Short mmCIF file of C-alpha atoms and ligand atoms in Angstrom, two decimals:
data_model
loop_
_atom_site.label_atom_id
_atom_site.label_comp_id
_atom_site.label_asym_id
_atom_site.label_seq_id
_atom_site.Cartn_x
_atom_site.Cartn_y
_atom_site.Cartn_z
CA MET A 1 -46.22 6.27 -3.28
CA ALA A 2 -42.14 6.72 -2.92
CA ASP A 3 -39.68 6.27 -5.99
CA THR A 4 -38.01 3.06 -5.95
CA VAL A 5 -34.10 2.83 -7.23
CA LEU A 6 -32.14 -0.46 -7.88
CA VAL A 7 -28.76 -0.26 -6.19
CA SER A 8 -26.44 -3.20 -7.67
CA GLY A 9 -23.80 -4.68 -5.43
CA GLY A 10 -25.86 -3.94 -2.18
CA SER A 11 -22.95 -6.25 -0.18
CA GLY A 12 -20.36 -3.40 -1.41
CA TYR A 13 -18.56 -0.38 0.25
CA ILE A 14 -20.30 2.63 -1.80
CA ALA A 15 -23.27 0.59 -2.15
CA GLY A 16 -23.98 0.66 1.80
CA PHE A 17 -23.62 4.29 2.09
CA LEU A 18 -25.80 5.18 -0.78
CA ILE A 19 -28.54 2.63 0.35
CA ARG A 20 -28.22 4.41 3.79
CA GLN A 21 -28.66 7.83 2.20
CA LEU A 22 -31.57 6.74 -0.18
CA VAL A 23 -33.15 5.24 2.51
CA ALA A 24 -32.72 8.35 4.60
CA ASP A 25 -33.95 10.56 1.74
CA GLY A 26 -37.51 8.62 1.79
CA TRP A 27 -36.64 5.93 -1.12
CA MET A 28 -37.62 2.44 -1.81
CA VAL A 29 -34.47 0.24 -2.28
CA HIS A 30 -34.06 -2.65 -4.42
CA THR A 31 -30.67 -3.96 -4.14
CA THR A 32 -29.19 -7.08 -5.53
CA VAL A 33 -26.32 -9.25 -4.01
CA ARG A 34 -24.78 -12.47 -5.95
CA SER A 35 -26.40 -14.70 -3.31
CA LEU A 36 -29.37 -13.88 -0.73
CA ALA A 37 -27.13 -15.88 1.55
CA LYS A 38 -25.46 -12.32 1.94
CA GLU A 39 -29.11 -10.69 3.20
CA ALA A 40 -29.06 -10.90 6.74
CA VAL A 41 -25.63 -9.75 7.20
CA VAL A 42 -26.06 -6.93 4.85
CA ARG A 43 -29.46 -5.67 6.37
CA GLN A 44 -27.35 -6.19 10.16
CA LEU A 45 -24.70 -3.54 8.76
CA LEU A 46 -27.08 -1.05 6.98
CA ALA A 47 -29.30 -0.77 10.15
CA VAL A 48 -31.97 1.08 8.20
CA ASP A 49 -35.98 0.41 8.54
CA ASN A 50 -35.80 -3.18 6.93
CA SER A 51 -39.43 -2.65 5.20
CA ARG A 52 -37.84 0.26 2.72
CA VAL A 53 -34.94 -2.11 1.59
CA ARG A 54 -35.29 -5.33 -0.67
CA PHE A 55 -32.68 -7.95 -1.75
CA PHE A 56 -32.89 -9.81 -4.96
CA ALA A 57 -30.09 -12.26 -6.18
CA ALA A 58 -28.24 -11.17 -9.33
CA ASP A 59 -24.59 -11.68 -10.65
CA LEU A 60 -23.22 -9.60 -13.23
CA ASN A 61 -22.36 -12.74 -15.15
CA ALA A 62 -25.72 -14.10 -15.19
CA ASP A 63 -29.09 -13.43 -16.69
CA ASP A 64 -31.34 -14.52 -13.41
CA GLY A 65 -32.74 -12.15 -11.25
CA TRP A 66 -32.27 -8.71 -13.24
CA ALA A 67 -35.79 -8.49 -14.46
CA GLN A 68 -37.18 -9.23 -10.89
CA ALA A 69 -34.79 -6.79 -9.25
CA MET A 70 -35.81 -4.18 -11.68
CA ALA A 71 -39.61 -4.37 -11.35
CA GLY A 72 -41.22 -1.57 -9.86
CA CYS A 73 -38.20 0.60 -10.00
CA ASN A 74 -37.71 4.24 -11.86
CA ALA A 75 -34.27 4.60 -11.08
CA VAL A 76 -30.96 2.31 -10.91
CA ALA A 77 -27.43 3.04 -9.60
CA HIS A 78 -25.50 0.02 -11.14
CA VAL A 79 -22.54 0.13 -8.63
CA ALA A 80 -21.65 -3.76 -8.94
CA SER A 81 -18.14 -4.46 -10.42
CA PRO A 82 -15.23 -6.36 -9.57
CA LEU A 83 -12.86 -4.43 -7.55
CA PRO A 84 -10.31 -6.83 -6.35
CA THR A 85 -7.22 -6.61 -3.84
CA GLY A 86 -4.92 -8.30 -6.16
CA ILE A 87 -4.31 -8.41 -10.19
CA PRO A 88 -6.04 -11.46 -11.81
CA LYS A 89 -3.67 -13.16 -14.57
CA ASP A 90 -6.36 -12.88 -16.97
CA ALA A 91 -7.66 -9.31 -17.68
CA ASN A 92 -11.19 -10.83 -18.57
CA GLU A 93 -11.94 -12.51 -15.04
CA LEU A 94 -12.87 -8.11 -14.52
CA ILE A 95 -13.54 -7.21 -18.01
CA VAL A 96 -16.50 -9.95 -18.70
CA PRO A 97 -18.29 -9.35 -15.41
CA ALA A 98 -18.00 -5.23 -15.45
CA ARG A 99 -19.13 -5.41 -19.07
CA ASP A 100 -21.41 -7.73 -19.49
CA GLY A 101 -22.91 -7.20 -16.37
CA ALA A 102 -23.51 -3.51 -17.05
CA LEU A 103 -25.09 -4.15 -20.17
CA ARG A 104 -27.52 -6.74 -18.31
CA ALA A 105 -28.66 -4.05 -15.99
CA LEU A 106 -29.56 -2.04 -18.52
CA ARG A 107 -31.18 -4.51 -20.29
CA ALA A 108 -33.45 -5.27 -17.51
CA ALA A 109 -33.93 -1.74 -16.43
CA LYS A 110 -35.06 -0.63 -20.49
CA ALA A 111 -37.77 -3.29 -20.38
CA ALA A 112 -38.72 -2.14 -16.75
CA GLY A 113 -39.39 1.10 -17.91
CA VAL A 114 -36.75 2.81 -15.54
CA THR A 115 -35.97 6.19 -16.55
CA ARG A 116 -32.72 7.13 -14.92
CA PHE A 117 -29.60 5.17 -15.10
CA VAL A 118 -26.49 6.24 -13.25
CA MET A 119 -23.60 3.98 -13.13
CA THR A 120 -20.29 3.68 -11.17
CA SER A 121 -17.36 4.18 -13.28
CA SER A 122 -14.17 5.14 -12.35
CA VAL A 123 -11.30 7.63 -13.07
CA ALA A 124 -9.94 4.48 -14.18
CA ALA A 125 -11.98 5.07 -17.31
CA ILE A 126 -10.62 8.65 -17.64
CA SER A 127 -6.68 9.01 -16.87
CA TYR A 128 -4.91 6.27 -17.88
CA GLY A 129 -2.30 5.41 -21.04
CA ARG A 130 -1.21 8.99 -21.08
CA GLY A 131 2.05 8.33 -19.74
CA ARG A 132 4.25 10.09 -17.09
CA GLY A 133 4.16 13.80 -15.86
CA VAL A 134 1.60 16.21 -14.50
CA HIS A 135 -1.91 15.96 -15.94
CA THR A 136 -5.49 17.47 -15.23
CA PHE A 137 -8.22 15.20 -16.24
CA THR A 138 -11.91 16.06 -16.78
CA GLU A 139 -14.77 14.17 -17.76
CA ALA A 140 -14.03 14.51 -21.86
CA ASP A 141 -10.93 12.44 -21.11
CA TRP A 142 -10.71 8.48 -21.69
CA THR A 143 -8.19 6.01 -21.12
CA ASP A 144 -6.63 5.28 -24.26
CA LEU A 145 -6.87 1.20 -24.25
CA SER A 146 -4.56 0.65 -27.15
CA LYS A 147 -1.51 1.65 -24.57
CA PRO A 148 0.42 -1.36 -23.27
CA GLY A 149 0.16 -2.24 -19.51
CA LEU A 150 -3.12 -1.01 -18.39
CA SER A 151 -4.14 -3.02 -15.49
CA PRO A 152 -7.16 -5.25 -15.64
CA TYR A 153 -9.27 -3.28 -13.49
CA VAL A 154 -8.39 -0.20 -15.64
CA GLN A 155 -9.29 -1.90 -18.90
CA SER A 156 -12.54 -3.13 -17.19
CA LYS A 157 -13.87 -0.10 -15.85
CA THR A 158 -12.95 1.84 -19.44
CA VAL A 159 -14.75 -1.00 -21.54
CA ALA A 160 -17.67 -1.24 -19.39
CA GLU A 161 -18.42 2.41 -19.34
CA ARG A 162 -17.76 2.84 -23.14
CA ALA A 163 -20.02 -0.71 -23.92
CA ALA A 164 -22.89 1.13 -21.56
CA ARG A 165 -22.79 4.39 -23.39
CA ASP A 166 -22.98 2.68 -26.68
CA TRP A 167 -25.65 0.46 -26.10
CA VAL A 168 -27.78 3.54 -24.38
CA ALA A 169 -26.92 5.74 -27.56
CA SER A 170 -27.99 2.82 -30.16
CA LEU A 171 -30.88 0.97 -28.02
CA GLY A 172 -31.60 3.11 -24.93
CA GLY A 173 -34.81 5.00 -25.75
CA ASP A 174 -35.81 8.06 -23.72
CA MET A 175 -33.51 6.27 -20.42
CA GLU A 176 -31.09 8.70 -19.23
CA TYR A 177 -27.64 7.42 -18.40
CA CYS A 178 -24.64 9.15 -17.06
CA SER A 179 -22.01 8.09 -15.23
CA ILE A 180 -20.09 8.98 -11.75
CA CYS A 181 -16.12 8.55 -11.85
CA PRO A 182 -14.71 8.43 -8.44
CA SER A 183 -11.08 8.30 -7.86
CA VAL A 184 -9.54 6.69 -4.76
CA VAL A 185 -12.53 6.12 -2.40
CA LEU A 186 -11.79 6.31 1.33
CA GLY A 187 -13.89 7.63 4.57
CA PRO A 188 -15.57 5.60 7.26
CA VAL A 189 -15.68 1.73 6.63
CA TRP A 190 -18.70 -0.13 7.66
CA SER A 191 -17.93 -4.08 7.58
CA LYS A 192 -14.65 -5.97 7.85
CA ASP A 193 -15.47 -7.26 4.47
CA TYR A 194 -14.11 -3.68 3.22
CA SER A 195 -13.28 -2.25 -0.33
CA ALA A 196 -9.80 -2.90 -1.63
CA SER A 197 -9.23 0.99 -1.82
CA VAL A 198 -9.01 1.03 2.09
CA VAL A 199 -6.43 -1.72 2.07
CA ILE A 200 -4.07 1.38 1.28
CA VAL A 201 -4.46 2.69 4.30
CA LYS A 202 -4.61 -0.78 6.14
CA LYS A 203 -1.20 -1.34 4.87
CA LEU A 204 0.29 1.76 6.13
CA LEU A 205 -1.31 1.32 9.27
CA ASN A 206 -0.24 -2.02 10.30
CA GLY A 207 3.36 -1.57 8.84
CA SER A 208 3.02 -4.08 5.87
CA MET A 209 4.24 -1.06 3.66
CA GLY A 210 7.57 -0.59 4.69
CA ALA A 211 8.10 2.60 2.40
CA CYS A 212 6.40 4.82 0.27
CA PRO A 213 6.69 4.86 -3.66
CA ASP A 214 6.77 8.20 -5.40
CA PHE A 215 3.28 7.26 -6.41
CA GLY A 216 -0.20 9.42 -5.86
CA PHE A 217 -3.74 9.27 -6.23
CA GLY A 218 -6.92 11.40 -5.99
CA VAL A 219 -9.34 10.84 -2.87
CA VAL A 220 -12.85 10.82 -2.25
CA ASP A 221 -15.15 10.19 0.61
CA VAL A 222 -17.37 7.59 0.31
CA ARG A 223 -20.21 9.78 2.21
CA ASP A 224 -19.21 12.22 -0.76
CA VAL A 225 -19.43 9.67 -3.32
CA ALA A 226 -22.80 8.30 -2.22
CA ASP A 227 -23.99 11.94 -2.02
CA LEU A 228 -22.88 12.49 -5.67
CA HIS A 229 -24.99 9.62 -6.87
CA VAL A 230 -28.32 10.50 -5.16
CA ARG A 231 -27.63 14.02 -6.96
CA ALA A 232 -27.18 12.12 -10.11
CA LEU A 233 -30.62 10.28 -9.58
CA THR A 234 -32.41 13.01 -8.78
CA ALA A 235 -31.07 16.06 -10.92
CA PRO A 236 -32.88 16.93 -14.13
CA ARG A 237 -31.43 16.35 -17.68
CA MET A 238 -28.88 14.14 -16.50
CA GLY A 239 -28.91 12.21 -19.84
CA GLY A 240 -25.33 11.43 -21.37
CA GLU A 241 -23.68 13.09 -18.44
CA ARG A 242 -20.29 11.88 -16.63
CA PHE A 243 -19.14 13.04 -13.32
CA ILE A 244 -15.74 13.18 -11.85
CA ALA A 245 -15.80 12.57 -8.13
CA SER A 246 -12.45 13.48 -6.53
CA GLY A 247 -10.44 15.54 -4.03
CA ARG A 248 -7.35 16.63 -4.53
CA PHE A 249 -4.41 14.13 -5.61
CA ILE A 250 -2.36 13.28 -2.73
CA THR A 251 1.00 11.26 -2.64
CA LEU A 252 1.36 7.88 -0.96
CA ARG A 253 3.97 9.91 1.35
CA GLU A 254 1.51 12.93 1.97
CA VAL A 255 -1.29 9.93 3.34
CA ALA A 256 1.46 8.32 5.47
CA ASP A 257 2.49 11.82 6.95
CA ILE A 258 -1.22 12.65 7.59
CA LEU A 259 -1.61 9.19 9.54
CA ARG A 260 1.56 9.86 11.80
CA ALA A 261 0.14 13.64 12.50
CA GLN A 262 -3.07 12.81 13.56
CA LEU A 263 -3.35 9.46 15.08
CA GLY A 264 -0.20 9.78 17.26
CA PRO A 265 0.98 6.44 19.00
CA GLN A 266 -1.59 4.48 16.59
CA ALA A 267 0.16 5.30 13.81
CA ASN A 268 3.61 4.22 15.43
CA LYS A 269 3.95 1.60 12.13
CA VAL A 270 3.35 3.92 9.58
CA THR A 271 6.88 3.93 7.73
CA THR A 272 8.77 7.33 7.61
CA ARG A 273 10.78 5.88 4.57
CA ASN A 274 10.60 6.33 0.95
CA ILE A 275 11.44 3.84 -1.94
CA PRO A 276 13.47 5.19 -4.84
CA ASP A 277 12.23 4.69 -8.20
CA TRP A 278 14.96 2.34 -9.46
CA VAL A 279 14.05 -0.05 -6.96
CA VAL A 280 10.49 -0.02 -7.58
CA ARG A 281 11.28 -0.99 -11.41
CA VAL A 282 13.50 -3.80 -10.53
CA ALA A 283 10.46 -5.33 -8.06
CA ALA A 284 7.99 -4.53 -10.82
CA LEU A 285 10.03 -7.33 -13.16
CA PHE A 286 8.57 -10.13 -10.85
CA ASN A 287 6.05 -8.09 -8.62
CA PRO A 288 2.75 -7.51 -10.41
CA LEU A 289 1.67 -4.80 -7.50
CA ALA A 290 5.05 -2.81 -7.94
CA LYS A 291 4.52 -3.36 -12.10
CA ALA A 292 1.00 -1.54 -11.63
CA VAL A 293 2.78 1.42 -10.22
CA VAL A 294 5.90 1.68 -12.09
CA GLY A 295 4.13 3.71 -14.97
CA GLU A 296 2.82 6.21 -12.24
CA LEU A 297 5.96 6.95 -10.81
CA GLY A 298 6.85 10.71 -10.16
CA SER A 299 3.40 11.54 -11.95
CA VAL A 300 0.41 13.69 -10.60
CA ARG A 301 -2.72 13.32 -11.81
CA ASN A 302 -5.20 15.78 -11.03
CA GLN A 303 -8.87 14.68 -11.47
CA ASP A 304 -11.20 18.02 -11.89
CA ALA A 305 -14.42 17.58 -10.69
CA SER A 306 -15.69 21.06 -11.10
CA HIS A 307 -18.38 20.05 -13.39
CA ALA A 308 -20.09 17.80 -10.58
CA LYS A 309 -19.84 21.06 -7.92
CA ALA A 310 -21.28 23.23 -10.81
CA VAL A 311 -23.90 21.40 -12.18
CA LEU A 312 -24.91 19.03 -9.38
CA GLY A 313 -23.67 21.64 -6.38
CA TRP A 314 -21.59 18.89 -5.02
CA ALA A 315 -18.93 19.69 -2.25
CA THR A 316 -16.31 17.47 -1.15
CA ARG A 317 -14.84 16.91 2.57
CA PRO A 318 -11.16 17.34 3.09
CA VAL A 319 -9.02 14.23 1.91
CA GLU A 320 -7.17 14.50 5.40
CA GLN A 321 -10.29 13.98 7.22
CA SER A 322 -11.43 10.79 4.70
CA ILE A 323 -8.07 9.66 5.67
CA VAL A 324 -7.91 9.43 9.24
CA ASP A 325 -11.49 8.57 9.40
CA THR A 326 -10.57 5.27 7.55
CA ALA A 327 -7.74 4.49 9.76
CA ARG A 328 -9.99 5.25 12.85
CA CYS A 329 -12.59 2.88 11.65
CA LEU A 330 -10.07 0.07 10.51
CA ILE A 331 -8.68 0.39 13.98
CA ASP A 332 -12.24 0.04 15.73
CA LEU A 333 -13.40 -2.47 14.05
CA GLY A 334 -10.04 -4.55 14.62
CA ILE A 335 -9.27 -4.86 10.95
CA VAL A 336 -5.83 -3.30 12.37
CA LYS A 337 -4.14 -3.54 15.62
CA PRO A 338 -1.80 -0.77 15.85
P1 NAP B 401 -16.62 -3.26 -3.21
O1 NAP B 401 -16.76 -2.90 -1.77
O2 NAP B 401 -15.75 -4.22 -3.58
O3 NAP B 401 -18.14 -3.51 -3.82
C1 NAP B 401 -18.13 -4.16 -5.06
C2 NAP B 401 -19.64 -4.63 -5.55
O4 NAP B 401 -19.74 -5.50 -6.87
C3 NAP B 401 -19.85 -6.01 -4.17
O5 NAP B 401 -20.92 -5.76 -3.87
C4 NAP B 401 -19.64 -7.33 -5.04
O6 NAP B 401 -19.97 -8.61 -4.64
C5 NAP B 401 -20.18 -6.60 -6.33
N1 NAP B 401 -19.57 -7.52 -7.40
C6 NAP B 401 -18.33 -7.91 -7.77
N2 NAP B 401 -18.72 -8.81 -8.48
C7 NAP B 401 -19.71 -9.36 -8.81
C8 NAP B 401 -20.36 -10.29 -9.60
N3 NAP B 401 -19.89 -10.96 -10.74
N4 NAP B 401 -22.01 -10.35 -9.51
C9 NAP B 401 -22.39 -9.42 -8.51
N5 NAP B 401 -22.20 -8.43 -8.02
C10 NAP B 401 -20.26 -8.39 -8.04
O7 NAP B 401 -16.19 -2.12 -3.88
P2 NAP B 401 -16.66 -0.29 -3.77
O8 NAP B 401 -15.43 0.24 -3.42
O9 NAP B 401 -18.08 -0.24 -3.28
O10 NAP B 401 -17.03 -0.40 -5.64
C11 NAP B 401 -18.23 -0.28 -6.28
C12 NAP B 401 -18.26 0.46 -7.60
O11 NAP B 401 -17.37 1.61 -7.62
C13 NAP B 401 -17.22 -0.64 -8.42
O12 NAP B 401 -17.97 -0.06 -9.47
C14 NAP B 401 -15.78 0.24 -8.75
O13 NAP B 401 -15.25 -0.11 -9.75
C15 NAP B 401 -16.41 1.65 -8.33
N6 NAP B 401 -15.10 2.50 -7.88
C16 NAP B 401 -14.49 2.05 -6.83
C17 NAP B 401 -13.33 3.13 -6.48
C18 NAP B 401 -12.89 2.63 -5.06
O14 NAP B 401 -12.06 3.28 -4.74
N7 NAP B 401 -13.55 2.00 -4.04
C19 NAP B 401 -12.81 3.95 -6.92
C20 NAP B 401 -14.04 4.02 -8.22
C21 NAP B 401 -14.73 3.48 -8.66
P3 NAP B 401 -19.79 -9.42 -3.51
O15 NAP B 401 -19.91 -8.67 -1.99
O16 NAP B 401 -20.36 -10.54 -3.52
O17 NAP B 401 -18.44 -9.18 -4.15
#
């Protein structure tokens, strides 16, 4: 009998690529969606052998459905967590489902006899609250939750991964837990219901980002993130492991320049202007998105992914390819009209 894995949040960007790879590798997949009303459309987008994927309704905010979804599974990829495009006023809108949802999935996994639990965390749980400057982060680093100004998303990912690790340490028994911490995930887009990370490329392409602040991030391809999850689901001795999933650090200016260089006239609306830091600081007084980047201005946050490469033989595509593939898909899907 094939191994069966539960992938939570089957409607999501990363989960879609992960489910496809798992099915291609011979797994049976259970997946959760908040409502089974989404099943038909997600099945159509996945375009895999329908008999190899079963859908279950389960919300991160409620106990219903998790036990049924886990039944018969020997592994879990807990991917679901809120990733909004905007910034909620109340951080608990993200923290509560991220943390309590992970704990619900863990409790149900243990009760079902799952032996491997891989959780999609984020570099948001690693590299914030450290101040400006040039940093290189590893899996040993944790975002400092005592620092002011952390975004609700950063708080949610840090709190959720901490809570999951604490739960496993005290109640997990023989279940092996490990986390994957991606940076900004780009690459092909499979649906018009795209992830918030892709919005950066969308805003550059459609010209709604009129100038680039001096701000950057690590980039990783969604196909490589899916591949790292599969490796973590199958490699021996993963208990307690943590893997950064990131390619190199890149500034927004460089992303814009890559789009202009690679896409020709399709990138005509991509800005050539930069925003001085002082303008971002003033905008941060009333604009939540500017406020979210103001602490990052001029900083370099390298995410060292050598652990995943050494332990799991993981490799990444060049970030340039992921950026261009994102842009081409957004244009092909009609999400951006160049
Ligand atoms: P996404 O496309 O927005 O997927 C998020 C998934 O979580 C969706 O399936 C969503 O379901 C589900 N979800 C959200 N709130 C839920 C709730 N209350 N109950 C049940 N399901 C809920 O984003 P993604 O990029 O694939 O992100 C997947 C994971 O990767 C998240 O844990 C995210 O934090 C992490 N991550 C993403 C990035 C990135 O740059 N994209 C980077 C680092 C880590 P609906 O479709 O119903 O909303």
